[in-house]
Coordinates of C-alpha atoms (C1' of nucleotides) in Angstrom, one line a residue:
Chain J
X1 CA 112.6 47.5 58.1
X2 CA 112.8 45.8 54.7
X3 CA 112.2 49.2 53.0
X4 CA 114.9 50.9 54.9
X5 CA 117.4 51.6 52.2
X6 CA 119.8 53.4 54.5
X7 CA 120.7 50.1 56.1
X8 CA 120.8 47.9 53.0
X9 CA 123.7 48.7 50.7
X10 CA 122.1 47.1 47.7
X11 CA 118.8 45.5 46.9
X12 CA 119.4 42.3 45.0
X13 CA 116.9 41.0 42.4
X14 CA 116.6 37.5 41.0
X15 CA 117.3 37.1 37.3
X16 CA 113.5 36.8 36.7
X17 CA 112.7 40.0 38.6
X18 CA 115.6 41.7 36.9
X19 CA 114.3 40.5 33.5
X20 CA 110.9 41.9 34.1
X21 CA 112.3 45.2 35.4
X22 CA 114.6 45.7 32.3
X23 CA 112.6 43.9 29.6
X24 CA 115.6 41.8 28.8
X25 CA 115.0 38.1 28.5
X26 CA 116.5 35.7 31.0
X27 CA 118.4 34.0 28.2
X28 CA 119.8 37.3 27.1
X29 CA 120.9 38.2 30.6
X30 CA 122.7 34.9 31.0
X31 CA 124.4 35.5 27.6
X32 CA 125.5 39.0 28.7
X33 CA 127.0 37.4 31.7
X34 CA 128.9 34.8 29.7
X35 CA 130.1 37.5 27.3
X36 CA 131.2 39.7 30.2
X37 CA 128.9 42.5 29.1
X38 CA 126.8 42.6 32.4
X39 CA 128.1 40.6 35.4
X40 CA 125.6 39.8 38.1
X41 CA 126.3 41.6 41.4
X42 CA 126.4 38.2 43.1
X43 CA 126.4 34.5 42.3
X44 CA 125.3 31.9 44.8
X45 CA 128.2 29.5 45.2
X46 CA 126.2 26.3 45.7
X47 CA 123.2 26.9 43.4
X48 CA 124.8 29.1 40.8
X49 CA 121.8 31.5 41.1
X50 CA 122.6 35.0 39.7
X51 CA 121.6 38.1 41.7
X52 CA 121.5 41.6 40.2
X53 CA 121.8 44.9 42.0
X54 CA 119.0 47.4 41.7
X55 CA 121.6 50.0 40.4
X56 CA 122.4 47.6 37.5
X57 CA 119.0 48.4 36.0
X58 CA 120.5 51.6 34.4
X59 CA 123.3 49.7 32.7
X60 CA 120.8 47.0 31.5
X61 CA 118.7 49.7 29.9
X62 CA 121.7 51.2 28.1
X63 CA 122.5 47.7 26.8
X64 CA 119.0 47.2 25.6
X65 CA 118.9 50.4 23.7
X66 CA 122.3 49.8 22.1
X67 CA 121.2 46.3 21.1
X68 CA 118.1 47.9 19.6
X69 CA 120.4 50.0 17.5
X70 CA 122.2 46.8 16.4
X71 CA 125.4 47.5 18.2
X72 CA 127.5 44.3 18.7
X73 CA 128.1 43.1 22.2
X74 CA 131.9 43.7 21.9
X75 CA 131.3 47.4 21.3
X76 CA 128.7 47.5 24.1
X77 CA 131.3 46.1 26.5
X78 CA 133.7 48.8 25.4
X79 CA 131.1 51.5 25.9
X80 CA 130.2 50.3 29.4
X81 CA 133.9 49.9 30.4
X82 CA 134.9 53.3 28.9
X83 CA 136.8 55.2 31.6
X84 CA 135.5 58.7 30.5
X85 CA 132.5 60.2 28.8
X86 CA 134.7 61.2 25.8
X87 CA 135.6 57.6 24.9
X88 CA 132.1 56.4 25.5
X89 CA 130.6 59.0 23.3
X90 CA 133.2 58.4 20.6
X91 CA 132.2 54.7 20.4
X92 CA 128.5 55.6 20.3
X93 CA 129.0 58.3 17.7
X94 CA 131.0 55.9 15.5
X95 CA 128.1 53.4 15.6
X96 CA 125.5 56.0 14.8
X97 CA 127.7 57.0 11.8
X98 CA 127.8 53.4 10.7
X99 CA 124.0 53.3 11.0
X100 CA 123.6 56.4 8.9
X101 CA 125.7 54.9 6.1
X102 CA 123.6 51.9 6.3
X103 CA 120.4 53.9 6.1
X104 CA 121.7 55.7 2.9
X105 CA 122.5 52.3 1.4
X106 CA 118.9 51.2 2.2
X107 CA 117.5 54.2 0.6
X108 CA 119.5 53.7 -2.5
X109 CA 118.5 50.0 -2.5
X110 CA 114.9 51.0 -2.4
X111 CA 115.2 53.4 -5.3
X112 CA 117.1 51.1 -7.5
X113 CA 114.8 48.2 -6.7
X114 CA 112.0 50.3 -7.9
X115 CA 113.9 51.0 -11.1
X116 CA 114.7 47.3 -11.6
X117 CA 111.1 46.3 -11.2
X118 CA 109.7 49.1 -13.4
X119 CA 111.0 47.2 -16.4
X120 CA 114.0 46.5 -18.5
X121 CA 116.7 49.2 -18.7
X122 CA 117.5 51.0 -21.9
X123 CA 120.5 49.1 -23.3
X124 CA 123.5 51.3 -22.8
X125 CA 125.7 52.2 -25.8
X126 CA 128.9 50.2 -25.6
X127 CA 132.0 51.0 -27.6
X128 CA 135.4 49.4 -27.6
X129 CA 138.2 51.8 -27.0
X130 CA 142.0 51.9 -26.5
X131 CA 142.8 54.1 -23.4
X132 CA 146.4 55.3 -23.4
X133 CA 148.6 55.4 -20.3
X134 CA 148.7 58.6 -18.4
X135 CA 150.7 60.1 -15.5
X136 CA 148.4 60.9 -12.6
X137 CA 148.1 61.9 -9.0
X138 CA 147.1 58.8 -7.3
X139 CA 145.7 57.6 -3.9
X140 CA 145.5 53.8 -3.4
X141 CA 144.1 52.1 -0.3
X142 CA 142.3 48.9 0.8
X143 CA 138.6 49.8 1.1
X144 CA 135.5 48.0 2.3
X145 CA 132.7 47.9 -0.3
X146 CA 130.2 49.5 2.1
X147 CA 132.4 52.4 2.8
X148 CA 133.7 53.1 -0.7
X149 CA 131.4 56.1 -1.3
X150 CA 132.3 57.9 1.9
X151 CA 135.9 57.1 1.4
X152 CA 135.9 58.4 -2.1
X153 CA 134.6 61.8 -1.1
X154 CA 137.6 62.4 1.1
X155 CA 140.0 61.0 -1.4
X156 CA 138.8 63.1 -4.3
X157 CA 139.0 66.2 -2.1
X158 CA 142.6 65.4 -1.3
X159 CA 143.5 64.9 -4.9
X160 CA 141.9 68.2 -5.8
X161 CA 144.0 69.9 -3.3
X162 CA 147.2 68.2 -4.4
X163 CA 146.4 69.3 -7.9
X164 CA 146.3 72.9 -6.8
X165 CA 149.3 72.6 -4.6
X166 CA 151.5 71.1 -7.3
X167 CA 150.3 73.4 -10.0
X168 CA 150.1 70.5 -12.4
X169 CA 147.6 70.7 -15.3
X170 CA 144.7 68.3 -15.2
X171 CA 144.6 66.0 -18.3
X172 CA 141.0 64.6 -18.1
X173 CA 138.4 63.6 -15.6
X174 CA 139.1 61.8 -12.3
X175 CA 139.1 58.0 -12.4
X176 CA 139.2 54.9 -10.2
X177 CA 140.5 51.4 -10.6
X178 CA 138.6 48.4 -9.0
X179 CA 140.3 45.0 -9.1
X180 CA 138.0 42.0 -9.9
X181 CA 138.2 40.9 -6.2
X182 CA 136.6 44.2 -5.2
X183 CA 133.3 43.0 -6.6
X184 CA 133.8 39.3 -5.7
X185 CA 134.7 39.8 -2.1
X186 CA 133.6 43.4 -1.6
X187 CA 137.0 44.4 -0.2
X188 CA 140.3 45.2 -1.9
X189 CA 142.7 47.9 -2.9
X190 CA 141.0 50.7 -4.8
X191 CA 143.0 53.3 -6.7
X192 CA 141.7 56.8 -7.4
X193 CA 143.6 59.0 -9.8
X194 CA 143.6 62.5 -11.4
X195 CA 145.4 62.4 -14.8
X196 CA 147.9 65.3 -15.3
X197 CA 150.1 66.7 -18.0
X198 CA 153.7 66.8 -17.0
X199 CA 155.6 70.0 -17.9
X200 CA 157.4 69.6 -21.2
X201 CA 160.9 68.1 -20.7
X202 CA 160.2 66.7 -17.2
X203 CA 161.3 63.1 -17.2
X204 CA 158.9 60.5 -15.9
X205 CA 160.0 58.9 -12.7
X206 CA 158.8 55.5 -11.6
X207 CA 156.8 56.7 -8.6
X208 CA 157.1 59.8 -6.4
X209 CA 155.4 60.8 -3.1
X210 CA 153.6 64.1 -3.3
X211 CA 151.8 64.8 -0.1
X212 CA 149.6 63.0 2.4
X213 CA 148.3 59.9 0.7
X214 CA 149.0 61.3 -2.7
X215 CA 151.6 59.8 -5.1
X216 CA 152.6 60.7 -8.7
X217 CA 152.8 57.7 -11.0
X218 CA 151.8 56.2 -14.3
X219 CA 148.4 54.7 -14.7
X220 CA 148.6 51.9 -17.3
X221 CA 146.8 52.0 -20.6
X222 CA 144.2 49.4 -21.5
X223 CA 141.8 48.3 -24.2
X224 CA 138.3 48.2 -22.8
X225 CA 134.6 47.9 -23.5
X226 CA 133.2 51.3 -22.4
X227 CA 129.7 52.4 -21.4
X228 CA 128.4 55.6 -19.9
X229 CA 126.1 55.1 -16.9
X230 CA 123.7 58.0 -16.7
X231 CA 123.6 58.0 -12.9
X232 CA 126.0 58.0 -10.0
X233 CA 128.4 55.3 -9.2
X234 CA 126.3 53.8 -6.4
X235 CA 123.7 52.6 -8.9
X236 CA 125.8 51.3 -11.8
X237 CA 124.7 47.7 -11.5
X238 CA 122.6 47.6 -14.6
X239 CA 125.3 49.1 -16.8
X240 CA 127.8 46.6 -15.2
X241 CA 125.4 43.8 -16.1
X242 CA 125.1 44.9 -19.7
X243 CA 128.9 45.4 -20.1
X244 CA 129.7 42.0 -18.5
X245 CA 127.2 40.4 -20.8
X246 CA 128.5 42.1 -24.0
X247 CA 132.1 41.3 -23.1
X248 CA 131.2 37.6 -22.7
X249 CA 129.5 37.7 -26.0
X250 CA 131.8 39.7 -28.2
X251 CA 135.3 39.9 -26.8
X252 CA 137.9 38.3 -24.6
X253 CA 137.7 39.7 -21.2
X254 CA 141.1 40.1 -19.5
X255 CA 142.2 40.3 -15.9
X256 CA 143.1 43.9 -15.2
X257 CA 141.0 46.1 -12.9
X258 CA 137.7 47.6 -14.0
X259 CA 138.0 51.4 -14.4
X260 CA 135.5 54.2 -13.8
X261 CA 135.7 57.8 -14.9
X262 CA 133.6 60.6 -13.4
X263 CA 133.4 63.3 -16.2
X264 CA 131.0 65.4 -14.0
X265 CA 133.1 65.1 -10.9
X266 CA 132.2 62.9 -7.9
X267 CA 129.5 64.2 -5.5
X268 CA 127.6 61.6 -3.5
X269 CA 124.8 64.1 -2.7
X270 CA 124.2 65.2 -6.3
X271 CA 123.8 63.7 -9.7
X272 CA 126.7 62.8 -12.0
X273 CA 127.6 60.3 -14.7
X274 CA 129.9 57.3 -14.4
X275 CA 131.9 55.9 -17.3
X276 CA 132.6 52.3 -16.9
X277 CA 135.6 50.6 -18.7
X278 CA 135.8 46.8 -18.7
X279 CA 139.2 45.6 -19.8
X280 CA 139.2 43.3 -22.9
X281 CA 141.7 41.9 -25.4
X282 CA 140.8 43.3 -28.8
X283 CA 141.2 40.7 -31.5
X284 CA 140.1 42.9 -34.3
X285 CA 139.5 46.5 -35.0
X286 CA 136.3 47.3 -33.1
X287 CA 133.5 49.0 -34.9
Chain X
X1 CA 130.7 34.6 -35.6
X2 CA 131.1 34.6 -31.8
X3 CA 129.2 37.9 -31.6
X4 CA 126.3 36.7 -33.7
X5 CA 123.6 36.6 -31.1
X6 CA 120.9 35.6 -33.6
X7 CA 122.5 32.2 -33.8
X8 CA 123.3 31.6 -30.1
X9 CA 120.2 31.2 -28.0
X10 CA 122.0 32.1 -24.8
X11 CA 125.4 33.5 -23.9
X12 CA 126.8 31.5 -21.0
X13 CA 129.0 33.1 -18.4
X14 CA 131.3 31.3 -15.9
X15 CA 130.6 31.9 -12.2
X16 CA 133.5 34.3 -12.1
X17 CA 132.3 36.4 -15.0
X18 CA 128.8 36.4 -13.7
X19 CA 130.1 37.5 -10.3
X20 CA 131.9 40.4 -11.8
X21 CA 128.9 41.4 -13.9
X22 CA 126.4 41.3 -11.0
X23 CA 128.7 42.3 -8.0
X24 CA 127.6 39.1 -6.2
X25 CA 130.4 37.1 -4.6
X26 CA 131.1 33.6 -6.0
X27 CA 130.4 32.2 -2.5
X28 CA 127.0 34.0 -2.5
X29 CA 126.2 32.6 -5.9
X30 CA 126.9 29.1 -4.9
X31 CA 124.8 29.6 -1.8
X32 CA 121.9 30.9 -3.8
X33 CA 122.2 27.8 -6.0
X34 CA 122.2 25.5 -2.9
X35 CA 119.2 27.4 -1.5
X36 CA 117.3 27.3 -4.8
X37 CA 117.1 31.0 -5.1
X38 CA 119.1 31.3 -8.4
X39 CA 119.8 28.1 -10.3
X40 CA 122.6 28.2 -12.9
X41 CA 121.4 27.8 -16.5
X42 CA 123.7 24.8 -16.9
X43 CA 126.0 22.6 -14.9
X44 CA 128.8 20.6 -16.4
X45 CA 128.2 16.9 -15.6
X46 CA 131.8 15.9 -15.1
X47 CA 133.4 19.0 -13.6
X48 CA 130.4 20.5 -11.8
X49 CA 131.2 23.9 -13.3
X50 CA 128.2 26.3 -13.1
X51 CA 127.2 28.4 -16.1
X52 CA 124.9 31.3 -16.0
X53 CA 122.8 32.8 -18.8
X54 CA 123.3 36.4 -19.7
X55 CA 119.6 37.0 -19.1
X56 CA 120.0 35.8 -15.5
X57 CA 121.9 39.1 -14.7
X58 CA 118.5 40.8 -14.2
X59 CA 117.4 38.3 -11.6
X60 CA 120.7 38.5 -9.9
X61 CA 120.4 42.3 -9.6
X62 CA 117.0 42.0 -8.1
X63 CA 118.4 39.5 -5.6
X64 CA 121.2 41.8 -4.7
X65 CA 119.0 44.7 -4.0
X66 CA 116.5 42.7 -2.0
X67 CA 119.4 41.4 0.1
X68 CA 120.7 44.9 0.5
X69 CA 117.2 45.6 2.0
X70 CA 117.7 42.7 4.4
X71 CA 115.1 40.5 2.8
X72 CA 115.6 36.8 3.8
X73 CA 116.4 34.3 1.0
X74 CA 113.1 32.4 1.6
X75 CA 111.2 35.6 0.8
X76 CA 113.4 36.4 -2.2
X77 CA 112.7 32.9 -3.6
X78 CA 109.0 33.6 -3.2
X79 CA 109.3 36.9 -4.9
X80 CA 111.2 35.5 -7.9
X81 CA 108.8 32.5 -8.2
X82 CA 105.7 34.7 -7.9
X83 CA 103.4 33.9 -10.8
X84 CA 102.0 37.5 -11.1
X85 CA 103.0 41.0 -10.4
X86 CA 100.4 41.3 -7.7
X87 CA 101.8 38.6 -5.6
X88 CA 105.4 39.8 -6.1
X89 CA 104.5 43.3 -5.2
X90 CA 102.6 42.2 -2.1
X91 CA 105.7 40.3 -0.8
X92 CA 107.9 43.4 -1.4
X93 CA 105.5 45.8 0.1
X94 CA 105.2 43.6 3.2
X95 CA 109.0 43.7 3.6
X96 CA 109.1 47.4 3.1
X97 CA 106.5 47.8 5.8
X98 CA 108.6 45.6 8.1
X99 CA 111.5 47.9 7.4
X100 CA 109.5 51.0 8.2
X101 CA 108.5 49.6 11.6
X102 CA 112.2 48.8 12.2
X103 CA 113.2 52.3 11.3
X104 CA 110.7 53.7 13.8
X105 CA 112.1 51.5 16.4
X106 CA 115.6 52.7 15.6
X107 CA 114.5 56.3 15.9
X108 CA 112.9 55.7 19.2
X109 CA 116.0 53.8 20.4
X110 CA 118.2 56.7 19.4
X111 CA 116.1 59.2 21.3
X112 CA 115.8 57.1 24.5
X113 CA 119.5 56.3 24.4
X114 CA 120.1 60.1 24.4
X115 CA 117.9 60.4 27.4
X116 CA 119.6 57.5 29.2
X117 CA 123.0 59.0 28.7
X118 CA 122.0 62.5 29.6
X119 CA 121.9 61.5 33.2
X120 CA 119.7 59.8 35.8
X121 CA 116.0 60.0 35.4
X122 CA 113.9 61.9 37.9
X123 CA 112.6 59.3 40.3
X124 CA 109.0 58.7 39.5
X125 CA 106.4 59.0 42.3
X126 CA 105.3 55.5 43.2
X127 CA 102.2 54.7 45.2
X128 CA 100.6 51.5 46.3
X129 CA 97.0 51.2 45.3
X130 CA 94.1 48.7 45.3
X131 CA 92.5 48.6 41.9
X132 CA 88.9 47.1 41.9
X133 CA 87.6 44.6 39.4
X134 CA 85.6 46.1 36.5
X135 CA 83.5 44.9 33.6
X136 CA 85.2 45.8 30.3
X137 CA 85.1 45.5 26.6
X138 CA 88.1 43.3 25.9
X139 CA 90.4 42.2 23.0
X140 CA 93.0 39.5 23.8
X141 CA 95.5 38.2 21.3
X142 CA 99.0 36.7 21.1
X143 CA 101.4 39.5 20.0
X144 CA 105.0 39.8 19.1
X145 CA 106.9 42.5 21.0
X146 CA 108.1 44.4 18.0
X147 CA 104.6 44.7 16.6
X148 CA 102.7 45.6 19.7
X149 CA 102.4 49.3 19.0
X150 CA 101.1 48.8 15.5
X151 CA 98.7 46.1 16.8
X152 CA 97.5 48.3 19.6
X153 CA 96.5 51.1 17.3
X154 CA 94.0 48.9 15.5
X155 CA 92.8 47.3 18.7
X156 CA 92.0 50.6 20.4
X157 CA 90.1 51.8 17.4
X158 CA 88.0 48.6 17.4
X159 CA 87.3 49.0 21.1
X160 CA 86.3 52.6 20.5
X161 CA 83.8 51.5 17.9
X162 CA 82.4 48.7 20.0
X163 CA 81.9 51.2 22.8
X164 CA 79.8 53.4 20.5
X165 CA 77.9 50.5 18.9
X166 CA 76.9 49.0 22.3
X167 CA 76.0 52.4 23.8
X168 CA 77.8 51.3 27.1
X169 CA 79.1 54.0 29.3
X170 CA 82.9 54.2 29.6
X171 CA 84.1 53.8 33.2
X172 CA 87.7 55.1 33.0
X173 CA 90.7 55.1 30.6
X174 CA 91.6 52.2 28.4
X175 CA 94.1 49.8 29.8
X176 CA 96.2 46.7 28.8
X177 CA 97.5 43.6 30.6
X178 CA 101.0 42.2 29.9
X179 CA 101.9 38.8 31.4
X180 CA 105.5 38.5 32.7
X181 CA 106.4 36.4 29.8
X182 CA 105.7 39.2 27.5
X183 CA 108.8 41.0 28.7
X184 CA 110.9 37.8 29.2
X185 CA 110.3 36.3 25.8
X186 CA 108.9 39.3 23.9
X187 CA 105.8 37.4 22.8
X188 CA 102.7 36.4 24.6
X189 CA 99.0 37.1 24.9
X190 CA 98.2 40.8 25.5
X191 CA 94.8 41.9 26.7
X192 CA 93.5 45.4 25.9
X193 CA 90.4 46.6 27.6
X194 CA 87.9 49.5 27.9
X195 CA 86.2 49.6 31.3
X196 CA 82.4 50.1 31.2
X197 CA 79.5 50.7 33.5
X198 CA 76.8 48.1 33.1
X199 CA 73.2 49.5 33.1
X200 CA 71.7 49.2 36.5
X201 CA 70.0 45.8 37.1
X202 CA 71.9 44.0 34.3
X203 CA 73.4 40.8 35.6
X204 CA 77.1 40.1 35.0
X205 CA 77.6 37.2 32.8
X206 CA 80.8 35.2 32.7
X207 CA 81.9 36.2 29.2
X208 CA 80.0 37.4 26.2
X209 CA 81.0 37.9 22.6
X210 CA 80.2 41.5 21.4
X211 CA 81.6 41.9 17.8
X212 CA 84.7 41.2 15.8
X213 CA 87.5 40.5 18.3
X214 CA 85.7 42.2 21.1
X215 CA 84.3 40.4 24.2
X216 CA 82.6 41.7 27.3
X217 CA 84.1 40.3 30.5
X218 CA 85.4 41.1 34.0
X219 CA 88.9 42.4 34.4
X220 CA 90.2 41.2 37.8
X221 CA 91.1 43.7 40.6
X222 CA 94.7 43.8 41.9
X223 CA 96.9 45.5 44.4
X224 CA 99.7 47.2 42.7
X225 CA 102.6 49.6 42.9
X226 CA 101.7 52.4 40.5
X227 CA 103.7 55.0 38.7
X228 CA 102.8 57.5 36.0
X229 CA 105.3 57.5 33.1
X230 CA 105.3 61.0 31.5
X231 CA 105.8 59.7 28.0
X232 CA 104.4 57.2 25.6
X233 CA 104.3 53.4 26.2
X234 CA 107.2 52.8 23.8
X235 CA 109.7 54.5 26.2
X236 CA 108.6 53.4 29.6
X237 CA 111.7 51.4 30.4
X238 CA 113.0 53.8 33.0
X239 CA 109.8 53.8 34.9
X240 CA 109.6 50.0 34.7
X241 CA 113.1 49.9 36.1
X242 CA 112.2 52.2 39.0
X243 CA 109.0 50.2 39.7
X244 CA 110.7 46.9 39.6
X245 CA 113.4 48.1 42.0
X246 CA 110.9 49.6 44.5
X247 CA 108.8 46.5 44.4
X248 CA 111.8 44.3 45.2
X249 CA 112.8 46.6 48.0
X250 CA 109.5 47.3 49.6
X251 CA 106.8 44.8 48.8
X252 CA 106.2 41.2 47.7
X253 CA 105.8 41.0 44.0
X254 CA 103.1 38.7 42.8
X255 CA 102.6 36.8 39.6
X256 CA 99.7 38.5 37.8
X257 CA 100.1 40.5 34.6
X258 CA 101.6 44.0 34.6
X259 CA 99.0 46.6 33.7
X260 CA 99.1 49.8 31.9
X261 CA 96.5 52.6 31.6
X262 CA 96.4 55.3 29.0
X263 CA 94.6 58.3 30.6
X264 CA 95.3 60.5 27.5
X265 CA 94.4 57.8 25.0
X266 CA 96.8 55.8 22.9
X267 CA 98.3 57.6 19.8
X268 CA 101.6 56.3 18.6
X269 CA 102.3 59.4 16.6
X270 CA 101.5 61.9 19.4
X271 CA 102.4 62.3 23.0
X272 CA 100.5 60.7 25.9
X273 CA 101.1 59.4 29.4
X274 CA 101.3 55.8 30.5
X275 CA 100.3 54.6 34.0
X276 CA 102.1 51.4 35.0
X277 CA 100.8 49.1 37.6
X278 CA 103.0 46.3 39.0
X279 CA 101.1 43.7 41.0
X280 CA 102.1 43.3 44.6
X281 CA 100.9 41.6 47.7
X282 CA 100.2 44.3 50.3
X283 CA 101.3 43.2 53.7
X284 CA 100.3 46.4 55.5
X285 CA 98.3 49.5 54.7
X286 CA 100.4 51.5 52.2
X287 CA 101.3 55.0 53.0
Chain N
dT1 C1' 105.0 16.9 48.4
dT2 C1' 104.1 19.9 44.5
dG3 C1' 105.0 23.8 41.5
dC4 C1' 108.1 27.3 40.4
dT5 C1' 112.4 29.4 39.4
dC6 C1' 116.8 28.7 38.4
dC7 C1' 120.9 26.1 36.5
dT8 C1' 124.0 24.0 32.7
dC9 C1' 125.0 21.9 28.4
dA10 C1' 124.2 21.2 23.5
dC11 C1' 122.3 22.4 19.4
dG12 C1' 119.7 25.4 15.9
dT13 C1' 119.3 29.8 13.2
dC14 C1' 120.8 32.9 9.0
dA15 C1' 123.6 34.2 5.1
dC16 C1' 127.2 33.6 3.9
dG17 C1' 133.0 33.9 4.7
dT18 C1' 137.1 31.2 5.4
dG19 C1' 140.2 27.9 4.7
dA20 C1' 141.5 23.0 3.3
dG21 C1' 142.3 19.9 -0.3
dG22 C1' 141.6 18.7 -4.8
dT23 C1' 140.6 18.9 -10.1
dG24 C1' 140.2 20.6 -15.1
dG25 C1' 141.5 23.6 -19.2
dC26 C1' 144.7 26.9 -21.4
Chain L
dT1 C1' 154.4 22.2 -16.9
dT2 C1' 152.5 26.2 -14.4
dG3 C1' 149.0 29.3 -12.9
dC4 C1' 144.2 30.1 -12.7
dT5 C1' 139.5 29.0 -12.1
dC6 C1' 136.4 26.1 -10.3
dC7 C1' 134.7 22.3 -7.2
dT8 C1' 133.1 20.2 -2.5
dC9 C1' 133.2 19.6 2.3
dA10 C1' 133.5 21.3 7.0
dC11 C1' 133.6 24.8 10.2
dG12 C1' 133.2 29.7 12.0
dT13 C1' 130.4 34.0 12.9
dC14 C1' 126.8 36.5 15.9
dA15 C1' 123.2 37.0 19.4
dC16 C1' 120.7 34.7 21.3
dG17 C1' 116.2 30.9 21.2
dT18 C1' 115.0 26.2 22.1
dG19 C1' 114.7 22.3 24.3
dA20 C1' 116.6 18.5 27.5
dG21 C1' 117.5 17.2 32.0
dG22 C1' 118.3 18.4 36.5
dT23 C1' 118.4 21.0 41.2
dG24 C1' 117.0 24.2 45.2
dG25 C1' 113.5 26.9 48.1
dC26 C1' 108.8 27.8 49.6

DNA sequence: TTGCTCCTCACGTCACGTGAGGTGGC
DNA sequence: TTGCTCCTCACGTCACGTGAGGTGGC
């Protein structure tokens, strides 16, 4: 009679049995209860003993796999509570995309670690230069350090389109501005810009919306220590180190944002160079 | 004169300058100081201001990359303090190996998550069976959950060799015993065994050392609920869930270790089946 | 009656981030 | 004199693990 499932609505398991059936630790199961991720089917009023329904094994397995993938409990709760498949899959897809970005970062960390350990870098050539102000198509947004590369790809594409749509003439390679905080707290407003030549006679206006996220405005001129990094922007750390050192030695560093130019364009998949400009206060004619 | 590096032994940077040059946050740098991972070149006695030497930029970059790879600060300290290249590379290689194992686990989690979400599993066929005691070549060690698969590969190879070396006749597929704790706390003693037939007339001894980690001893008989999982041992969770549920419904679960058999051998890279045996107390003739 | 399972706090872990509250140099 | 940089606590985060100390059912 015990095995007659047509009579018993639900088979209840103790937390220990449930732990062995799902390969989740008892401590983890209690934690999931506290966090509202997986509520026991029943709780004994006097003893506090938890009981789990046999049909909860499926949910527990999903939780275990999502945790194996590093998904936070908050997201898992959302996934399990999702009303439809669409919302559920969206949350999971978003997490897998995060993981993919992380994997890319890991791969780049491995390769630059190899480079770092293979010996000292060739000292980059550093020159001091005055960079004049330009008018530019500009997108500025607050960005998280880890997402900058992915974000940049979309932003450069949008600038490219705006350049075509407006018919403005490009006046040099694309660039980007990173405030000091960007490196210190890995999150701040980043400005990406495409310098343009205004048609002769057109007056400069203070700032004008163009389309989507794109505005037309002036990008200030600076004096800077400049070095060309031979590889993509994701691995510029050695050149940053060299620049920061030289500026501390030979000039007065000032507060403005650090600037990068991408003379070969910006293509996360391919190879391109990155010109790094570290703002300084020139006290004498450089050379 | 400020730029004359032949006179100045070391250029010192403030923590802010050093932060911008290395892309490490000020908070992180202070933490690395507290942890003894990266000591500032100088500390002002009255103000407590930290100063970093320009040549410390290189170490900081290594630290940043190792942190990007998830290496704990303790290991990083070891790497940086390593007297020779050999020791340093050993530590890094060990970490990369850990990462590789983790990546494998992630990949398996993605694929079984896909399976879990693609709908309910076919109910496995479960039978109740009495498994007799056998004499076996045995290796037993305390193992961490995450490392079980890698550990198993070596262990099975060693058992295979011992089987050849002793000339004993195999008496069925290789198996393994997992105490309940193994699933509850993901770490405990795991026993792997190769059943053998003793030559006629040879008396059974209590336990005998054979070679390396291999012993010859009896593996106890049990009564068990048994199900064949169609895939490798790393993705048995659905079958475990079904078995745990059925045992709770239809039998009295007992305390002994859970047992797995590998009738197709054990090959982490390839495909093989896993037979799972959940110990029960049979109260009536099963059928 | 003795183990065994289960319970609830409370605290530890790890690598920082987040304020609070205060000081020194240009 | 006013910002700006830097300082030191102290506490928060996240997903549990690790005891301590105690209770209920066979």
